[in-house]
Amino acid sequence: MKGMDERDPSVVAKARDGDRDAFKALVELHSRYIYSLAHRMTGNAQDAEDVVQEAWLKAHKQLSRFEARADVRTWLHRITVNCSIDLIRARRHREDAHDPADLEQGPLSERGAEAQPTPERVAASVEISDRVNEALGLLTALERAAFTLRHVEGMSIEEVGAKLGMKTSATKHSIFRAVKKMRVALEPYAQS
Amino acid sequence: MNNHLSEDELILHSYGEVDRADRSRVDEHLASCAECLLAKEKLARVMTMIDTAPPVEAPLGFERTVWARLEPYLEVPGVSPVHRSASKVYDLVFGKTAREGGWLPQWALAGGVAALVIAAFVAGRFSGGDLAAPSSAAVAHVEPDRVLQSAVGDHLDRTQMMLVELANAEVDGADVLAGEQARAGDLVAANRVILRSAIQSGDGQVVDILEDLERVLLEVANAPANATSNDLTDLQSRITREDLLFRLRVIASEMRQRQIDDREAGDPTRRKMPTS
C-alpha cells in the first residue's frame, strides 16, 4: 500500500471514514495474525481462511463503532475468536441434526484436508510447533475450542461454557479430555 | 501416600480453578506428596511446550489473497452492486482498462454497455428468472448476450478442462501443479465475479459449487514450488470426493443448452435460465 503506513493510528480513522486504501492497509497488516489465531481455534487451514474472511467482513461493518483510541489488534482478536466460535457452533448444530453425538465423533485431524501427513510434514515434525499442532489435531472441534479458550485466551471455565453454549460440567470435561490428550501426546517431548 | 490427586484436579489446579472447598486439601497434598508434585510438574512442562509453540503461519502472499476475496464484498457508498459486478466482468471480458484502483467510473462504462448486461445476465442466470429486456443501446451493442454467454460459459469450460487434467494427471507428475498456477489464478478471479452474483441472488446450490471450485482453484494457484505427489493426490481426492467435475458438467451443459435455445429462438433477449 503505497503512501499508507499501517502503523499510523490515523489509518484506522481513515478506514472508519470509508477510505478503502486504509482498510486494505489494515487487512494487509493484520491478516496473518488473524489467520494464526483462527487456525489455532479451528484446527485447519480451510476453516481458518473462512474465519479470516468473515472476521474482516464483520470488522468492516462494525468499523464505525470502533473507538479510535482502542487497540485495533485487540478488537480484531475478539472478532476473530467470536467468528471462530460461530463457525464451531454452527457446525455443531448441523452435525447435531445429523448425529446427536455432536462433535465428539472424532478428531479434527481425521476429518480435515490435512489428515494425511505428507513426507515433508513428517520430516518437519521434529519441530515443537509441529508436535503441538499434531497433538491439537487429536482433539475434537469442541475439545479444541474449549481448550483454546481456557488455555490460550485465558477465559474461566464458566466463561468458556457460556461462549460455547455448554453447561459448566460439560465444558470442564471437554477441557479435561483435551489436556489429557495433549499430555499423552506431548509428554515424551516435554522433558525438562 | 494414599488418595493421590486425580489428573482432573491437577488440571484445575494448574488453571487456578479448584473449588474453594477443595483448595486447601489440594494445596496441602501437593506440599507433601512427591508423586503428585512430579505429575503436576510434568503437566506444567507440557503446558509450557504448548505456550511456546510458534503459531501456524499463513501461506506466503496470504494478505493479498484475503484482500482479493474480500474486496468484492465490501460496500462502497454510492456504487451499486451491479455497477461493481459490471466493472469486474468488464475487466475480465475486455481486459484491464486504463482505470486504476478497482472501481470503474461511470464514463468508462459508456462505451461498454455490454459489461453491464453481462453482470445482469450473470445475476439472472443464478436467479433462474427472466431478466428485464436490456435497453436498446445495449442490444445494439455488438450482441452483448453472446459476449456474456461466452464469458460465463468459457469460465465453466476452462475450469472443467483444468480439473479434468488435474484429476487425470499421473500421481508422480506433481509438477503439473506448478504448470497450472497461472491458469488457476485467472480462473479464481473469474470465479469470484460469478460467485458474487450468485450470492446476491441467493442461489445456494450454485454458491456451493462455486465456493468449492474457488477452494480447489486457490489450492492450485497457491501450490508450493516443491509440491509433492501427495499434494496432487490430495487434490485429486478432493475433486472426486466433492463431485466437482460432475456438478460442473451439469451447469456447463445447461449453459450450452441455453445458448443453443437462444440461437434457435433467434431472440437474444430471452433469458430463462437453468435453475441448477
Short mmCIF file of C-alpha atoms in Angstrom, two decimals:
data_model
loop_
_atom_site.label_atom_id
_atom_site.label_comp_id
_atom_site.label_asym_id
_atom_site.label_seq_id
_atom_site.Cartn_x
_atom_site.Cartn_y
_atom_site.Cartn_z
CA MET A 1 0.00 0.00 0.00
CA LYS A 2 2.00 2.93 -1.26
CA GLY A 3 2.00 6.00 0.90
CA MET A 4 -0.05 4.34 3.61
CA ASP A 5 1.71 3.47 6.84
CA GLU A 6 -0.35 0.75 8.50
CA ARG A 7 1.12 1.59 11.90
CA ASP A 8 -0.18 5.12 11.70
CA PRO A 9 -3.20 5.39 14.05
CA SER A 10 -4.87 7.66 11.55
CA VAL A 11 -5.13 4.69 9.19
CA VAL A 12 -7.87 3.27 11.40
CA ALA A 13 -9.63 6.62 11.42
CA LYS A 14 -9.36 6.85 7.65
CA ALA A 15 -10.67 3.30 7.26
CA ARG A 16 -13.55 4.22 9.53
CA ASP A 17 -14.31 7.14 7.24
CA GLY A 18 -14.61 4.79 4.29
CA ASP A 19 -11.10 5.04 2.88
CA ARG A 20 -10.66 1.79 1.01
CA ASP A 21 -6.88 2.03 0.84
CA ALA A 22 -6.73 2.47 4.59
CA PHE A 23 -8.90 -0.58 5.13
CA LYS A 24 -6.74 -2.52 2.72
CA ALA A 25 -3.69 -1.48 4.74
CA LEU A 26 -5.30 -2.91 7.86
CA VAL A 27 -6.11 -6.13 6.06
CA GLU A 28 -2.54 -6.45 4.89
CA LEU A 29 -1.13 -5.73 8.32
CA HIS A 30 -3.33 -7.97 10.45
CA SER A 31 -4.47 -10.87 8.25
CA ARG A 32 -1.57 -13.14 9.13
CA TYR A 33 -2.16 -12.65 12.82
CA ILE A 34 -5.87 -13.32 12.42
CA TYR A 35 -5.13 -16.45 10.40
CA SER A 36 -2.85 -17.87 13.10
CA LEU A 37 -5.48 -17.22 15.73
CA ALA A 38 -8.25 -18.73 13.60
CA HIS A 39 -6.12 -21.75 12.81
CA ARG A 40 -5.47 -22.32 16.49
CA MET A 41 -9.19 -22.15 17.17
CA THR A 42 -10.45 -24.23 14.27
CA GLY A 43 -7.56 -26.57 13.63
CA ASN A 44 -7.43 -26.48 9.86
CA ALA A 45 -6.41 -24.12 7.10
CA GLN A 46 -9.69 -24.07 5.23
CA ASP A 47 -11.77 -23.09 8.23
CA ALA A 48 -9.12 -20.58 9.25
CA GLU A 49 -9.36 -18.90 5.84
CA ASP A 50 -13.14 -18.74 6.12
CA VAL A 51 -12.88 -17.24 9.58
CA VAL A 52 -10.42 -14.60 8.37
CA GLN A 53 -12.80 -13.57 5.61
CA GLU A 54 -15.78 -13.46 7.97
CA ALA A 55 -13.82 -11.56 10.60
CA TRP A 56 -12.84 -8.85 8.13
CA LEU A 57 -16.38 -8.51 6.85
CA LYS A 58 -17.60 -8.06 10.42
CA ALA A 59 -14.80 -5.64 11.18
CA HIS A 60 -15.72 -3.61 8.12
CA LYS A 61 -19.35 -3.47 9.18
CA GLN A 62 -18.51 -2.55 12.77
CA LEU A 63 -15.74 -0.12 11.93
CA SER A 64 -17.91 2.91 12.59
CA ARG A 65 -18.39 1.73 16.17
CA PHE A 66 -14.68 1.17 16.80
CA GLU A 67 -13.12 3.53 19.32
CA ALA A 68 -10.09 5.16 17.72
CA ARG A 69 -8.20 5.05 21.00
CA ALA A 70 -8.68 1.30 21.39
CA ASP A 71 -6.14 -1.21 20.15
CA VAL A 72 -7.15 -2.41 16.74
CA ARG A 73 -5.47 -5.78 17.11
CA THR A 74 -7.29 -6.48 20.36
CA TRP A 75 -10.53 -5.56 18.66
CA LEU A 76 -9.77 -7.82 15.69
CA HIS A 77 -8.71 -10.59 18.06
CA ARG A 78 -12.10 -10.51 19.75
CA ILE A 79 -13.95 -10.51 16.44
CA THR A 80 -11.87 -13.45 15.21
CA VAL A 81 -12.46 -15.50 18.35
CA ASN A 82 -16.19 -14.85 18.04
CA CYS A 83 -16.21 -15.78 14.35
CA SER A 84 -14.33 -18.99 15.14
CA ILE A 85 -16.83 -19.85 17.84
CA ASP A 86 -19.72 -19.09 15.49
CA LEU A 87 -18.25 -21.48 12.95
CA ILE A 88 -17.71 -24.19 15.53
CA ARG A 89 -21.18 -23.76 16.97
CA ALA A 90 -22.83 -23.66 13.56
CA ARG A 91 -21.08 -26.85 12.62
CA ARG A 92 -22.08 -28.36 15.91
CA HIS A 93 -25.73 -27.57 15.20
CA ARG A 94 -25.51 -29.03 11.71
CA GLU A 95 -23.81 -32.14 12.94
CA ASP A 96 -26.22 -32.43 15.86
CA ALA A 97 -29.01 -32.73 13.34
CA HIS A 98 -27.09 -35.49 11.64
CA ASP A 99 -25.65 -37.18 14.68
CA PRO A 100 -26.65 -36.40 18.24
CA ALA A 101 -23.17 -37.29 19.38
CA ASP A 102 -22.26 -33.71 18.38
CA LEU A 103 -18.64 -33.03 17.63
CA GLU A 104 -17.28 -35.87 19.66
CA GLN A 105 -17.21 -38.27 16.75
CA GLY A 106 -13.55 -37.98 16.01
CA PRO A 107 -10.53 -35.78 15.97
CA LEU A 108 -10.28 -32.94 13.54
CA SER A 109 -7.20 -34.45 12.01
CA GLU A 110 -9.24 -37.38 10.74
CA ARG A 111 -11.76 -35.14 9.06
CA GLY A 112 -9.85 -32.25 7.56
CA ALA A 113 -7.86 -31.96 4.39
CA GLU A 114 -4.73 -32.10 6.48
CA ALA A 115 -5.42 -35.61 7.72
CA GLN A 116 -2.71 -37.36 5.79
CA PRO A 117 0.77 -36.27 6.81
CA THR A 118 2.95 -35.68 3.81
CA PRO A 119 6.58 -36.82 3.93
CA GLU A 120 7.52 -33.17 4.43
CA ARG A 121 5.18 -32.87 7.38
CA VAL A 122 6.59 -35.99 8.94
CA ALA A 123 10.13 -34.79 8.39
CA ALA A 124 9.36 -31.40 9.89
CA SER A 125 7.55 -32.85 12.86
CA VAL A 126 10.71 -32.71 14.94
CA GLU A 127 9.83 -29.10 15.48
CA ILE A 128 7.92 -28.23 18.62
CA SER A 129 5.24 -26.37 16.75
CA ASP A 130 4.57 -29.42 14.62
CA ARG A 131 4.40 -31.62 17.69
CA VAL A 132 1.95 -29.29 19.32
CA ASN A 133 -0.15 -28.91 16.20
CA GLU A 134 -0.25 -32.64 15.69
CA ALA A 135 -1.38 -33.03 19.28
CA LEU A 136 -4.02 -30.36 18.80
CA GLY A 137 -5.14 -32.29 15.76
CA LEU A 138 -6.06 -35.18 18.02
CA LEU A 139 -8.75 -33.11 19.71
CA THR A 140 -12.35 -32.91 18.60
CA ALA A 141 -13.52 -29.49 17.45
CA LEU A 142 -15.28 -28.91 20.72
CA GLU A 143 -12.35 -30.02 22.85
CA ARG A 144 -10.07 -27.82 20.85
CA ALA A 145 -12.31 -24.78 21.15
CA ALA A 146 -12.82 -25.28 24.88
CA PHE A 147 -9.12 -25.87 25.45
CA THR A 148 -8.04 -22.89 23.37
CA LEU A 149 -10.48 -20.53 25.06
CA ARG A 150 -9.37 -21.70 28.51
CA HIS A 151 -5.67 -22.21 27.96
CA VAL A 152 -4.80 -19.59 25.35
CA GLU A 153 -7.50 -16.97 25.71
CA GLY A 154 -7.45 -17.28 29.48
CA MET A 155 -11.22 -17.44 29.93
CA SER A 156 -12.58 -19.14 33.02
CA ILE A 157 -14.28 -22.49 32.53
CA GLU A 158 -17.61 -20.84 33.20
CA GLU A 159 -16.95 -18.20 30.54
CA VAL A 160 -15.87 -20.87 28.06
CA GLY A 161 -19.11 -22.74 28.69
CA ALA A 162 -21.13 -19.58 28.12
CA LYS A 163 -19.30 -18.88 24.86
CA LEU A 164 -19.78 -22.38 23.54
CA GLY A 165 -23.32 -22.78 24.81
CA MET A 166 -22.41 -25.65 27.12
CA LYS A 167 -23.00 -26.42 30.77
CA THR A 168 -20.03 -25.82 33.03
CA SER A 169 -19.66 -29.51 33.86
CA ALA A 170 -19.61 -30.46 30.16
CA THR A 171 -17.12 -27.69 29.46
CA LYS A 172 -14.91 -28.92 32.26
CA HIS A 173 -14.93 -32.44 30.86
CA SER A 174 -14.11 -31.21 27.37
CA ILE A 175 -11.11 -29.37 28.77
CA PHE A 176 -10.05 -32.38 30.84
CA ARG A 177 -10.17 -34.64 27.80
CA ALA A 178 -8.26 -32.11 25.73
CA VAL A 179 -5.49 -31.66 28.28
CA LYS A 180 -5.15 -35.40 28.79
CA LYS A 181 -4.80 -35.99 25.08
CA MET A 182 -2.25 -33.22 24.82
CA ARG A 183 -0.32 -34.54 27.79
CA VAL A 184 -0.16 -38.08 26.43
CA ALA A 185 0.95 -36.83 23.01
CA LEU A 186 3.48 -34.27 24.22
CA GLU A 187 4.90 -35.64 27.45
CA PRO A 188 7.61 -37.67 25.71
CA TYR A 189 8.92 -34.44 24.14
CA ALA A 190 8.40 -32.16 27.10
CA GLN A 191 11.35 -33.31 29.16
CA SER A 192 13.00 -30.67 31.27
CA MET B 1 0.61 -41.51 50.43
CA ASN B 2 -2.96 -42.58 49.70
CA ASN B 3 -5.69 -40.63 47.92
CA HIS B 4 -3.48 -39.09 45.28
CA LEU B 5 -4.86 -36.15 43.37
CA SER B 6 -6.66 -37.02 40.18
CA GLU B 7 -5.47 -35.68 36.86
CA ASP B 8 -8.62 -33.58 36.68
CA GLU B 9 -7.69 -31.96 39.97
CA LEU B 10 -4.18 -31.28 38.73
CA ILE B 11 -5.58 -29.66 35.60
CA LEU B 12 -7.94 -27.47 37.61
CA HIS B 13 -5.09 -26.58 39.92
CA SER B 14 -2.88 -25.53 37.03
CA TYR B 15 -5.65 -23.20 35.84
CA GLY B 16 -6.36 -21.90 39.34
CA GLU B 17 -9.89 -23.25 39.17
CA VAL B 18 -10.00 -25.70 42.06
CA ASP B 19 -13.23 -25.20 44.00
CA ARG B 20 -12.80 -23.08 47.11
CA ALA B 21 -13.87 -26.02 49.28
CA ASP B 22 -11.13 -28.26 47.88
CA ARG B 23 -8.36 -25.72 47.59
CA SER B 24 -6.61 -26.24 50.91
CA ARG B 25 -6.81 -30.02 50.62
CA VAL B 26 -5.21 -29.94 47.16
CA ASP B 27 -2.51 -27.48 48.22
CA GLU B 28 -1.66 -29.47 51.32
CA HIS B 29 -1.49 -32.70 49.39
CA LEU B 30 0.84 -31.23 46.80
CA ALA B 31 3.08 -29.93 49.55
CA SER B 32 3.51 -33.39 50.98
CA CYS B 33 3.26 -35.82 48.04
CA ALA B 34 6.30 -36.09 45.79
CA GLU B 35 4.44 -38.27 43.30
CA CYS B 36 1.64 -35.76 42.74
CA LEU B 37 4.10 -32.91 42.68
CA LEU B 38 6.03 -34.70 39.93
CA ALA B 39 2.81 -35.24 37.98
CA LYS B 40 1.99 -31.55 38.34
CA GLU B 41 5.45 -30.57 37.08
CA LYS B 42 5.13 -32.88 34.08
CA LEU B 43 1.81 -31.30 33.26
CA ALA B 44 3.34 -27.85 33.62
CA ARG B 45 6.10 -28.79 31.16
CA VAL B 46 3.52 -29.87 28.62
CA MET B 47 1.61 -26.63 29.14
CA THR B 48 4.83 -24.65 28.65
CA MET B 49 5.53 -26.55 25.45
CA ILE B 50 2.10 -25.59 24.16
CA ASP B 51 2.58 -21.98 25.21
CA THR B 52 5.94 -21.64 23.50
CA ALA B 53 5.00 -23.32 20.22
CA PRO B 54 5.04 -20.79 17.39
CA PRO B 55 1.64 -20.28 15.77
CA VAL B 56 0.76 -21.75 12.40
CA GLU B 57 1.78 -19.24 9.76
CA ALA B 58 -0.44 -18.20 6.89
CA PRO B 59 0.83 -19.16 3.43
CA LEU B 60 3.01 -16.75 1.51
CA GLY B 61 1.03 -13.91 -0.03
CA PHE B 62 -1.95 -14.67 2.17
CA GLU B 63 -2.72 -10.97 2.74
CA ARG B 64 -3.17 -10.40 -0.98
CA THR B 65 -5.42 -13.43 -1.28
CA VAL B 66 -7.53 -12.19 1.60
CA TRP B 67 -7.93 -8.78 0.03
CA ALA B 68 -8.78 -10.26 -3.35
CA ARG B 69 -11.50 -12.38 -1.75
CA LEU B 70 -12.73 -9.58 0.45
CA GLU B 71 -12.82 -6.61 -1.86
CA PRO B 72 -15.84 -7.63 -3.94
CA TYR B 73 -17.93 -7.95 -0.79
CA LEU B 74 -17.20 -4.54 0.67
CA GLU B 75 -19.92 -1.97 0.39
CA VAL B 76 -18.99 1.23 -1.36
CA PRO B 77 -21.30 4.19 -0.76
CA GLY B 78 -22.90 5.34 -3.99
CA VAL B 79 -21.77 2.38 -6.02
CA SER B 80 -24.42 -0.19 -6.77
CA PRO B 81 -23.62 -3.91 -6.72
CA VAL B 82 -24.49 -4.22 -10.40
CA HIS B 83 -22.05 -1.45 -11.20
CA ARG B 84 -19.33 -3.23 -9.27
CA SER B 85 -20.06 -6.56 -10.92
CA ALA B 86 -20.08 -4.88 -14.26
CA SER B 87 -16.71 -3.34 -13.61
CA LYS B 88 -15.16 -6.64 -12.73
CA VAL B 89 -16.71 -8.52 -15.61
CA TYR B 90 -15.75 -5.71 -17.95
CA ASP B 91 -12.13 -6.25 -16.99
CA LEU B 92 -12.37 -9.96 -17.45
CA VAL B 93 -14.03 -9.83 -20.82
CA PHE B 94 -12.45 -6.79 -22.36
CA GLY B 95 -9.17 -6.69 -20.50
CA LYS B 96 -7.92 -4.23 -17.93
CA THR B 97 -8.84 -0.67 -18.76
CA ALA B 98 -6.75 2.37 -18.04
CA ARG B 99 -8.55 2.90 -14.78
CA GLU B 100 -6.72 2.22 -11.51
CA GLY B 101 -7.98 1.31 -8.09
CA GLY B 102 -10.54 -1.31 -8.96
CA TRP B 103 -13.81 0.61 -9.48
CA LEU B 104 -14.97 1.73 -12.89
CA PRO B 105 -16.09 5.35 -13.25
CA GLN B 106 -19.45 5.96 -14.88
CA TRP B 107 -17.99 7.38 -18.06
CA ALA B 108 -15.91 4.32 -18.65
CA LEU B 109 -19.00 2.20 -18.89
CA ALA B 110 -20.50 4.34 -21.61
CA GLY B 111 -18.51 2.53 -24.25
CA GLY B 112 -19.02 -0.87 -22.71
CA VAL B 113 -22.69 -1.31 -22.00
CA ALA B 114 -22.16 -4.96 -22.71
CA ALA B 115 -20.39 -5.28 -19.40
CA LEU B 116 -23.48 -4.16 -17.55
CA VAL B 117 -25.54 -6.62 -19.47
CA ILE B 118 -23.05 -9.33 -18.64
CA ALA B 119 -23.36 -8.60 -14.97
CA ALA B 120 -27.12 -8.59 -15.26
CA PHE B 121 -27.00 -11.82 -17.18
CA VAL B 122 -24.82 -13.41 -14.58
CA ALA B 123 -27.23 -12.29 -11.88
CA GLY B 124 -30.18 -13.51 -13.94
CA ARG B 125 -28.57 -16.83 -14.68
CA PHE B 126 -28.48 -17.58 -10.98
CA SER B 127 -31.86 -16.14 -10.15
CA GLY B 128 -33.45 -18.50 -12.62
CA GLY B 129 -35.90 -15.84 -13.71
CA ASP B 130 -36.42 -13.67 -16.74
CA LEU B 131 -34.38 -10.54 -16.90
CA ALA B 132 -35.82 -7.26 -17.91
CA ALA B 133 -35.04 -6.62 -21.54
CA PRO B 134 -31.84 -4.64 -21.93
CA SER B 135 -32.01 -1.13 -23.24
CA SER B 136 -32.00 -0.63 -26.96
CA ALA B 137 -28.50 0.80 -26.65
CA ALA B 138 -27.34 -2.41 -25.06
CA VAL B 139 -29.00 -4.60 -27.66
CA ALA B 140 -27.48 -2.53 -30.40
CA HIS B 141 -24.04 -3.03 -28.94
CA VAL B 142 -22.35 -5.96 -30.69
CA GLU B 143 -24.60 -8.72 -29.43
CA PRO B 144 -23.92 -8.40 -25.74
CA ASP B 145 -25.71 -11.66 -24.94
CA ARG B 146 -23.19 -13.58 -26.98
CA VAL B 147 -20.35 -11.89 -25.17
CA LEU B 148 -21.76 -12.59 -21.78
CA GLN B 149 -22.66 -16.18 -22.54
CA SER B 150 -19.14 -16.70 -23.75
CA ALA B 151 -17.72 -15.12 -20.59
CA VAL B 152 -19.64 -17.35 -18.22
CA GLY B 153 -19.59 -20.42 -20.42
CA ASP B 154 -15.88 -20.07 -21.12
CA HIS B 155 -15.16 -19.83 -17.44
CA LEU B 156 -17.00 -23.03 -16.68
CA ASP B 157 -15.45 -24.82 -19.63
CA ARG B 158 -11.95 -23.66 -18.79
CA THR B 159 -12.36 -24.64 -15.16
CA GLN B 160 -13.70 -28.01 -16.14
CA MET B 161 -10.82 -28.55 -18.55
CA MET B 162 -8.25 -27.80 -15.91
CA LEU B 163 -9.87 -30.01 -13.32
CA VAL B 164 -10.07 -32.89 -15.79
CA GLU B 165 -6.36 -32.51 -16.49
CA LEU B 166 -5.52 -32.45 -12.82
CA ALA B 167 -7.81 -35.33 -11.98
CA ASN B 168 -6.18 -37.46 -14.65
CA ALA B 169 -2.60 -36.39 -14.09
CA GLU B 170 -0.09 -39.10 -13.24
CA VAL B 171 0.48 -39.18 -9.50
CA ASP B 172 4.24 -38.89 -9.95
CA GLY B 173 3.77 -35.80 -12.10
CA ALA B 174 3.42 -33.35 -9.23
CA ASP B 175 4.98 -30.60 -11.34
CA VAL B 176 1.66 -30.41 -13.14
CA LEU B 177 0.52 -28.24 -10.22
CA ALA B 178 3.25 -25.69 -10.84
CA GLY B 179 2.31 -25.60 -14.52
CA GLU B 180 -1.30 -24.77 -13.73
CA GLN B 181 -0.77 -21.97 -11.24
CA ALA B 182 -1.17 -19.01 -13.59
CA ARG B 183 -4.26 -20.51 -15.19
CA ALA B 184 -5.75 -21.26 -11.80
CA GLY B 185 -5.13 -17.67 -10.71
CA ASP B 186 -7.09 -16.34 -13.69
CA LEU B 187 -9.90 -18.74 -13.02
CA VAL B 188 -10.10 -17.68 -9.38
CA ALA B 189 -10.65 -14.07 -10.46
CA ALA B 190 -13.43 -15.01 -12.87
CA ASN B 191 -14.97 -17.42 -10.39
CA ARG B 192 -15.28 -14.65 -7.80
CA VAL B 193 -17.24 -12.41 -10.11
CA ILE B 194 -19.74 -15.13 -10.83
CA LEU B 195 -19.81 -16.24 -7.20
CA ARG B 196 -20.65 -12.76 -6.06
CA SER B 197 -23.64 -12.60 -8.38
CA ALA B 198 -24.78 -15.99 -7.19
CA ILE B 199 -24.55 -14.86 -3.57
CA GLN B 200 -26.56 -11.74 -4.34
CA SER B 201 -29.28 -13.77 -5.95
CA GLY B 202 -29.28 -16.30 -3.13
CA ASP B 203 -28.73 -19.38 -5.25
CA GLY B 204 -27.31 -21.64 -2.57
CA GLN B 205 -26.65 -24.60 -4.83
CA VAL B 206 -24.59 -22.59 -7.28
CA VAL B 207 -22.85 -20.74 -4.48
CA ASP B 208 -21.85 -24.09 -3.01
CA ILE B 209 -20.18 -25.34 -6.17
CA LEU B 210 -18.50 -22.01 -6.91
CA GLU B 211 -17.13 -21.89 -3.38
CA ASP B 212 -15.89 -25.45 -3.70
CA LEU B 213 -14.33 -24.55 -7.04
CA GLU B 214 -12.66 -21.49 -5.56
CA ARG B 215 -11.03 -23.53 -2.82
CA VAL B 216 -9.63 -26.02 -5.29
CA LEU B 217 -8.52 -23.29 -7.67
CA LEU B 218 -6.84 -21.41 -4.83
CA GLU B 219 -5.13 -24.59 -3.77
CA VAL B 220 -3.66 -24.94 -7.24
CA ALA B 221 -2.85 -21.23 -7.58
CA ASN B 222 -1.05 -21.22 -4.23
CA ALA B 223 0.60 -24.63 -4.50
CA PRO B 224 4.13 -24.56 -3.12
CA ALA B 225 7.01 -24.65 -5.58
CA ASN B 226 8.05 -28.03 -4.16
CA ALA B 227 4.59 -29.60 -4.34
CA THR B 228 4.76 -33.34 -3.93
CA SER B 229 2.85 -36.24 -5.40
CA ASN B 230 0.95 -36.39 -2.10
CA ASP B 231 -0.27 -32.84 -2.68
CA LEU B 232 -1.51 -33.85 -6.11
CA THR B 233 -3.16 -36.98 -4.72
CA ASP B 234 -4.90 -34.88 -2.05
CA LEU B 235 -6.19 -32.53 -4.69
CA GLN B 236 -7.40 -35.37 -6.89
CA SER B 237 -9.20 -36.94 -3.94
CA ARG B 238 -10.88 -33.67 -3.22
CA ILE B 239 -12.06 -33.24 -6.80
CA THR B 240 -13.52 -36.74 -6.67
CA ARG B 241 -14.91 -36.50 -3.15
CA GLU B 242 -16.79 -33.31 -3.84
CA ASP B 243 -18.12 -34.48 -7.21
CA LEU B 244 -16.79 -31.26 -8.64
CA LEU B 245 -16.49 -32.44 -12.19
CA PHE B 246 -19.96 -33.89 -12.28
CA ARG B 247 -21.54 -30.80 -10.77
CA LEU B 248 -19.57 -28.54 -13.07
CA ARG B 249 -20.59 -30.54 -16.12
CA VAL B 250 -24.25 -30.23 -15.21
CA ILE B 251 -24.10 -26.45 -15.02
CA ALA B 252 -21.88 -26.10 -18.09
CA SER B 253 -24.22 -28.34 -20.01
CA GLU B 254 -27.21 -26.23 -19.04
CA MET B 255 -25.35 -23.14 -20.18
CA ARG B 256 -24.61 -24.66 -23.56
CA GLN B 257 -28.21 -25.73 -23.96
CA ARG B 258 -29.34 -22.20 -23.20
CA GLN B 259 -27.04 -20.81 -25.88
CA ILE B 260 -28.45 -23.26 -28.39
CA ASP B 261 -32.02 -22.47 -27.40
CA ASP B 262 -31.39 -18.75 -27.70
CA ARG B 263 -29.79 -19.15 -31.09
CA GLU B 264 -32.67 -21.29 -32.34
CA ALA B 265 -35.23 -18.89 -30.94
CA GLY B 266 -33.35 -16.04 -32.57
CA ASP B 267 -34.15 -13.93 -29.57
CA PRO B 268 -31.04 -12.72 -27.78
CA THR B 269 -33.05 -11.08 -25.02
CA ARG B 270 -34.77 -14.24 -23.88
CA ARG B 271 -33.15 -15.30 -20.65
CA LYS B 272 -34.99 -18.09 -18.94
CA MET B 273 -32.00 -19.60 -17.22
CA PRO B 274 -31.42 -23.05 -15.84
CA THR B 275 -32.11 -23.42 -12.17
CA SER B 276 -29.38 -25.77 -11.09
#
